[in-house]
Amino acid sequence: MATDAVVAAYPALPAFAAALVALFVKTTLTSMLQVVSRFRSRAFTVAEDAALLRVPPQPQESPFVQRCASVWRNDVENLPLFLALALTYVLLGAPPAAAQPLFFAYVALRYAHTAVYLLGLQPWRALMYLLGMAVCWVIAARILLLLAQPGA
């Protein structure tokens, strides 16, 4: 099977794939929560969206919908960095025993970050963000270590 050959060449790839899917699920759920919250609040800033429910457009969305949008923006800013680092680490031959805990930790921290962001809990939101960035820095350092090995 072709999958076996790919995993043999890149043994940490399943951990990357699992992290990618988990982050996709998280961002999709956040987006769905935003849509549901927007319909519940019936506060639409876009005229055609307001017309759909026959309500007047509002100057701003509800605070919770704005919070969901902030979570989304934060993901758009941060997830690509992790995914690029994680994929590079995998492609350079990261050992699964090293990659899996890092990828799992990042995903768990992003889920926690989303929860505390939606609940408006500081300093927990900042802590989850900083710990997630620390995981990215560890991955970056491990990439540099792999590149520094003879024959790399």
XYZ file of N, CA and C in Angstrom:
456
model
N 0.843 -1.189 0.000
C 0.000 0.000 0.000
C 0.886 1.251 0.000
N 0.517 2.237 -0.768
C 1.319 3.456 -0.905
C 1.446 4.188 0.419
N 0.412 4.146 1.249
C 0.449 4.826 2.540
C 1.572 4.276 3.408
N 1.768 2.958 3.372
C 2.832 2.347 4.176
C 4.202 2.885 3.778
N 4.413 3.051 2.479
C 5.699 3.549 1.996
C 5.925 4.992 2.439
N 4.876 5.784 2.402
C 4.996 7.185 2.804
C 5.282 7.274 4.299
N 4.574 6.490 5.089
C 4.790 6.516 6.538
C 6.173 5.963 6.873
N 6.637 4.980 6.100
C 7.993 4.469 6.330
C 9.028 5.556 6.071
N 8.792 6.368 5.050
C 9.719 7.456 4.725
C 9.602 8.611 5.717
N 8.391 8.866 6.196
C 8.122 9.981 7.117
C 7.327 9.452 8.313
N 7.992 8.829 9.272
C 7.275 8.141 10.352
C 6.426 9.039 11.254
N 6.693 10.332 11.279
C 5.883 11.237 12.102
C 4.682 11.799 11.337
N 4.521 11.396 10.083
C 3.422 11.925 9.274
C 2.045 11.629 9.870
N 1.783 10.440 10.418
C 0.454 10.228 11.022
C 0.156 11.212 12.163
N 1.154 11.557 12.949
C 0.940 12.532 14.025
C 0.601 13.904 13.441
N 1.286 14.272 12.356
C 0.987 15.541 11.687
C -0.426 15.528 11.130
N -0.793 14.422 10.473
C -2.128 14.319 9.878
C -3.204 14.416 10.955
N -2.992 13.761 12.078
C -3.957 13.820 13.179
C -4.087 15.251 13.709
N -2.955 15.943 13.859
C -2.986 17.331 14.332
C -3.710 18.223 13.331
N -3.438 18.021 12.058
C -4.084 18.814 11.007
C -5.596 18.635 11.052
N -6.052 17.396 11.152
C -7.494 17.132 11.202
C -8.096 17.716 12.477
N -7.425 17.560 13.606
C -7.939 18.094 14.870
C -8.070 19.612 14.817
N -7.108 20.289 14.198
C -7.179 21.746 14.080
C -8.258 22.165 13.085
N -8.438 21.387 12.029
C -9.531 21.639 11.081
C -10.881 21.532 11.792
N -11.039 20.494 12.601
C -12.289 20.315 13.351
C -12.509 21.503 14.286
N -11.455 21.933 14.983
C -11.586 23.053 15.919
C -12.011 24.330 15.207
N -11.366 24.640 14.094
C -11.709 25.878 13.398
C -13.102 25.788 12.778
N -13.475 24.604 12.306
C -14.820 24.428 11.750
C -15.876 24.610 12.833
N -15.642 24.034 13.998
C -16.591 24.192 15.102
C -16.691 25.650 15.542
N -15.568 26.348 15.568
C -15.591 27.769 15.916
C -16.416 28.550 14.895
N -16.238 28.236 13.629
C -16.989 28.911 12.579
C -18.488 28.624 12.711
N -18.826 27.368 12.969
C -20.233 27.004 13.139
C -20.837 27.715 14.344
N -20.075 27.803 15.436
C -20.542 28.515 16.620
C -20.800 29.984 16.298
N -19.936 30.563 15.490
C -20.109 31.959 15.099
C -21.397 32.139 14.286
N -21.641 31.242 13.352
C -22.845 31.340 12.521
C -24.102 31.173 13.370
N -24.117 30.154 14.225
C -25.281 29.919 15.090
C -25.513 31.122 15.999
N -24.442 31.651 16.566
C -24.565 32.814 17.456
C -25.063 34.034 16.704
N -24.620 34.183 15.483
C -25.072 35.324 14.667
C -26.582 35.216 14.427
N -27.070 34.029 14.095
C -28.502 33.864 13.851
C -29.310 34.025 15.129
N -28.767 33.557 16.249
C -29.483 33.715 17.517
C -29.587 35.182 17.927
N -28.520 35.927 17.698
C -28.539 37.347 18.094
C -29.336 38.201 17.115
N -29.468 37.705 15.891
C -30.183 38.415 14.826
C -29.586 39.796 14.559
N -28.293 39.935 14.846
C -27.592 41.197 14.600
C -26.616 40.977 13.447
N -27.018 41.414 12.266
C -26.214 41.241 11.064
C -25.714 42.590 10.580
N -24.446 42.683 10.256
C -23.898 43.939 9.748
C -23.995 44.018 8.227
N -24.116 42.893 7.575
C -24.212 42.853 6.113
C -25.692 42.881 5.726
N -26.047 43.812 4.852
C -27.454 44.052 4.528
C -28.161 42.807 4.000
N -27.514 42.055 3.100
C -28.202 40.889 2.533
C -28.377 39.764 3.558
N -27.483 39.711 4.546
C -27.653 38.729 5.617
C -28.838 39.130 6.498
N -28.943 40.406 6.817
C -30.069 40.894 7.614
C -31.380 40.688 6.865
N -31.373 40.947 5.565
C -32.582 40.782 4.755
C -33.062 39.332 4.761
N -32.153 38.394 4.864
C -32.508 36.979 4.899
C -33.477 36.685 6.046
N -33.258 37.324 7.188
C -34.142 37.141 8.348
C -35.126 38.298 8.523
N -35.135 39.185 7.546
C -36.045 40.339 7.570
C -35.874 41.183 8.830
N -34.599 41.474 9.142
C -34.267 42.361 10.255
C -33.397 43.477 9.702
N -33.390 44.622 10.357
C -32.538 45.711 9.865
C -31.057 45.407 10.145
N -30.181 45.832 9.241
C -28.741 45.672 9.508
C -28.346 46.436 10.767
N -27.384 45.911 11.480
C -26.913 46.517 12.716
C -25.524 47.118 12.500
N -25.153 48.124 13.279
C -23.820 48.724 13.118
C -22.693 47.777 13.551
N -23.015 46.841 14.449
C -22.007 45.865 14.857
C -22.687 44.564 15.265
N -21.889 43.499 15.243
C -22.416 42.196 15.627
C -22.429 42.074 17.146
N -23.075 41.041 17.634
C -23.140 40.822 19.076
C -21.728 40.599 19.619
N -21.516 40.888 20.897
C -20.180 40.697 21.475
C -19.658 39.261 21.334
N -20.525 38.258 21.482
C -20.044 36.884 21.379
C -19.658 36.542 19.943
N -20.401 37.043 18.973
C -20.044 36.820 17.563
C -18.705 37.495 17.268
N -18.489 38.675 17.823
C -17.200 39.355 17.654
C -16.083 38.543 18.294
N -16.361 37.940 19.432
C -15.359 37.108 20.114
C -15.023 35.882 19.257
N -16.042 35.260 18.665
C -15.803 34.123 17.758
C -14.939 34.558 16.570
N -15.218 35.737 16.039
C -14.423 36.252 14.918
C -12.983 36.491 15.348
N -12.789 36.933 16.581
C -11.431 37.141 17.090
C -10.687 35.815 17.222
N -11.382 34.774 17.677
C -10.770 33.451 17.756
C -10.358 33.006 16.355
N -11.237 33.201 15.397
C -10.952 32.809 14.008
C -9.713 33.541 13.490
N -9.661 34.854 13.705
C -8.500 35.634 13.250
C -7.218 35.142 13.919
N -7.299 34.841 15.206
C -6.130 34.355 15.911
C -5.658 33.027 15.323
N -6.602 32.158 14.980
C -6.243 30.889 14.340
C -5.595 31.121 12.981
N -6.166 32.019 12.204
C -5.625 32.307 10.867
C -4.198 32.851 10.962
N -3.913 33.574 12.025
C -2.569 34.118 12.221
C -1.582 33.078 12.735
N -2.037 32.120 13.525
C -1.120 31.220 14.226
C -1.043 29.801 13.677
N -2.136 29.240 13.233
C -2.108 27.850 12.776
C -1.182 27.629 11.585
N -1.134 28.537 10.604
C -0.208 28.284 9.483
C 1.254 28.177 9.924
N 1.648 28.949 10.920
C 3.029 28.869 11.410
C 3.310 27.485 11.989
N 2.405 27.008 12.847
C 2.576 25.674 13.402
C 2.596 24.625 12.304
N 1.636 24.683 11.385
C 1.546 23.661 10.348
C 2.789 23.645 9.461
N 3.329 24.810 9.139
C 4.553 24.866 8.340
C 5.730 24.279 9.105
N 5.863 24.646 10.367
C 6.945 24.091 11.184
C 6.793 22.583 11.351
N 5.581 22.149 11.681
C 5.344 20.722 11.917
C 5.595 19.912 10.653
N 5.138 20.398 9.514
C 5.354 19.667 8.264
C 6.841 19.615 7.917
N 7.535 20.706 8.114
C 8.983 20.718 7.862
C 9.687 19.717 8.759
N 9.301 19.680 10.013
C 9.877 18.737 10.971
C 9.640 17.299 10.504
N 8.435 17.011 10.062
C 8.109 15.672 9.560
C 8.952 15.340 8.331
N 9.021 16.267 7.388
C 9.749 16.023 6.141
C 11.246 15.857 6.351
N 11.758 16.413 7.440
C 13.177 16.248 7.756
C 13.450 14.967 8.548
N 12.401 14.182 8.773
C 12.592 12.894 9.427
C 12.413 12.901 10.920
N 11.554 13.744 11.421
C 11.307 13.799 12.869
C 10.920 12.423 13.394
N 11.516 12.020 14.506
C 11.090 10.755 15.104
C 9.685 10.901 15.701
N 8.826 9.920 15.491
C 7.457 10.031 16.017
C 7.417 10.263 17.523
N 8.323 9.654 18.265
C 8.318 9.812 19.728
C 8.594 11.262 20.141
N 9.263 12.015 19.283
C 9.524 13.425 19.567
C 8.402 14.312 19.020
N 7.899 13.980 17.838
C 6.901 14.819 17.178
C 5.516 14.692 17.807
N 5.108 13.476 18.115
C 3.743 13.271 18.615
C 3.412 14.098 19.851
N 4.252 14.087 20.878
C 3.887 14.901 22.059
C 3.832 16.398 21.759
N 4.708 16.861 20.892
C 4.690 18.284 20.539
C 3.427 18.641 19.769
N 3.079 17.810 18.796
C 1.887 18.088 17.997
C 0.634 18.004 18.870
N 0.576 16.977 19.728
C -0.575 16.825 20.618
C -0.678 18.028 21.557
N 0.447 18.446 22.114
C 0.441 19.580 23.041
C -0.066 20.836 22.349
N 0.394 21.087 21.124
C -0.040 22.284 20.411
C -1.545 22.256 20.174
N -2.038 21.111 19.700
C -3.478 20.998 19.440
C -4.268 21.211 20.733
N -3.860 20.557 21.809
C -4.557 20.702 23.088
C -4.538 22.156 23.557
N -3.397 22.815 23.394
C -3.292 24.218 23.797
C -4.184 25.123 22.950
N -4.307 24.825 21.658
C -5.173 25.636 20.799
C -6.649 25.430 21.151
N -7.020 24.190 21.486
C -8.395 23.954 21.937
C -8.644 24.720 23.239
N -7.693 24.643 24.154
C -7.834 25.355 25.432
C -7.866 26.863 25.198
N -7.021 27.346 24.303
C -6.997 28.773 23.970
C -8.364 29.224 23.471
N -8.956 28.434 22.594
C -10.275 28.785 22.065
C -11.306 28.843 23.190
N -11.300 27.849 24.063
C -12.276 27.821 25.156
C -12.128 29.031 26.062
N -10.906 29.333 26.481
C -10.732 30.465 27.402
C -10.951 31.795 26.692
N -10.677 31.850 25.387
C -10.957 33.078 24.623
C -12.465 33.314 24.573
N -13.216 32.257 24.253
C -14.672 32.406 24.167
C -15.280 32.760 25.519
N -14.667 32.293 26.597
C -15.163 32.589 27.940
C -14.618 33.907 28.496
N -13.665 34.508 27.793
C -13.097 35.784 28.229
C -12.231 35.660 29.470
N -11.452 34.601 29.540
C -10.645 34.345 30.741
C -9.184 34.723 30.527
N -8.794 35.802 31.142
C -7.390 36.182 31.196
C -6.932 35.963 32.625
N -5.747 35.580 32.910
C -4.587 35.488 32.020
C -4.471 34.139 31.294
N -5.495 33.295 31.415
C -5.419 31.958 30.822
C -5.273 31.999 29.307
N -5.973 32.945 28.667
C -5.868 33.049 27.214
C -4.426 33.338 26.808
N -3.797 34.280 27.461
C -2.406 34.624 27.149
C -1.484 33.446 27.447
N -1.732 32.757 28.545
C -0.901 31.611 28.898
C -1.004 30.506 27.852
N -2.216 30.195 27.401
C -2.390 29.158 26.377
C -1.690 29.564 25.077
N -1.805 30.836 24.723
C -1.142 31.334 23.525
C 0.376 31.198 23.656
N 0.919 31.653 24.782
C 2.369 31.617 24.974
C 2.902 30.189 25.023
N 2.169 29.290 25.644
C 2.593 27.889 25.660
C 2.556 27.285 24.255
N 1.553 27.646 23.480
C 1.503 27.188 22.084
C 2.684 27.702 21.285
N 3.031 28.964 21.498
C 4.210 29.516 20.812
C 5.485 28.828 21.277
N 5.546 28.479 22.551
C 6.717 27.755 23.065
C 6.865 26.412 22.359
N 5.760 25.730 22.120
C 5.812 24.470 21.375
C 6.373 24.726 19.978
N 5.920 25.781 19.333
C 6.446 26.114 17.987
C 7.946 26.386 18.035
N 8.402 27.072 19.076
C 9.835 27.337 19.213
C 10.630 26.046 19.418
N 10.058 25.116 20.167
C 10.733 23.822 20.357
C 10.838 23.093 19.023
N 9.758 23.103 18.254
C 9.792 22.466 16.929
C 10.836 23.143 16.055
N 10.868 24.474 16.069
C 11.856 25.211 15.263
C 13.278 24.838 15.673
N 13.519 24.744 16.970
C 14.856 24.368 17.445
C 15.211 22.953 17.007
N 14.249 22.067 17.062
C 14.510 20.684 16.638
C 14.762 20.595 15.136
N 14.116 21.444 14.371
C 14.397 21.507 12.931
C 15.838 21.913 12.715
N 16.275 22.950 13.431
C 17.656 23.413 13.286
C 18.646 22.318 13.710
N 18.301 21.581 14.746
C 19.177 20.474 15.179
C 19.261 19.393 14.109
N 18.138 19.074 13.487
C 18.153 18.079 12.410
C 18.999 18.568 11.230
N 18.870 19.845 10.925
C 19.648 20.402 9.802
C 21.134 20.432 10.103
N 21.479 20.526 11.373
C 22.886 20.606 11.763
C 23.562 19.232 11.802
N 22.770 18.172 11.720
C 23.367 16.835 11.753
C 24.144 16.569 10.477
N 25.243 15.861 10.614
C 26.011 15.515 9.404
C 25.144 14.725 8.440
N 25.283 15.035 7.164
C 24.525 14.359 6.126
C 23.128 14.949 5.916
N 22.781 16.001 6.654
C 21.455 16.591 6.510
C 21.385 17.460 5.276
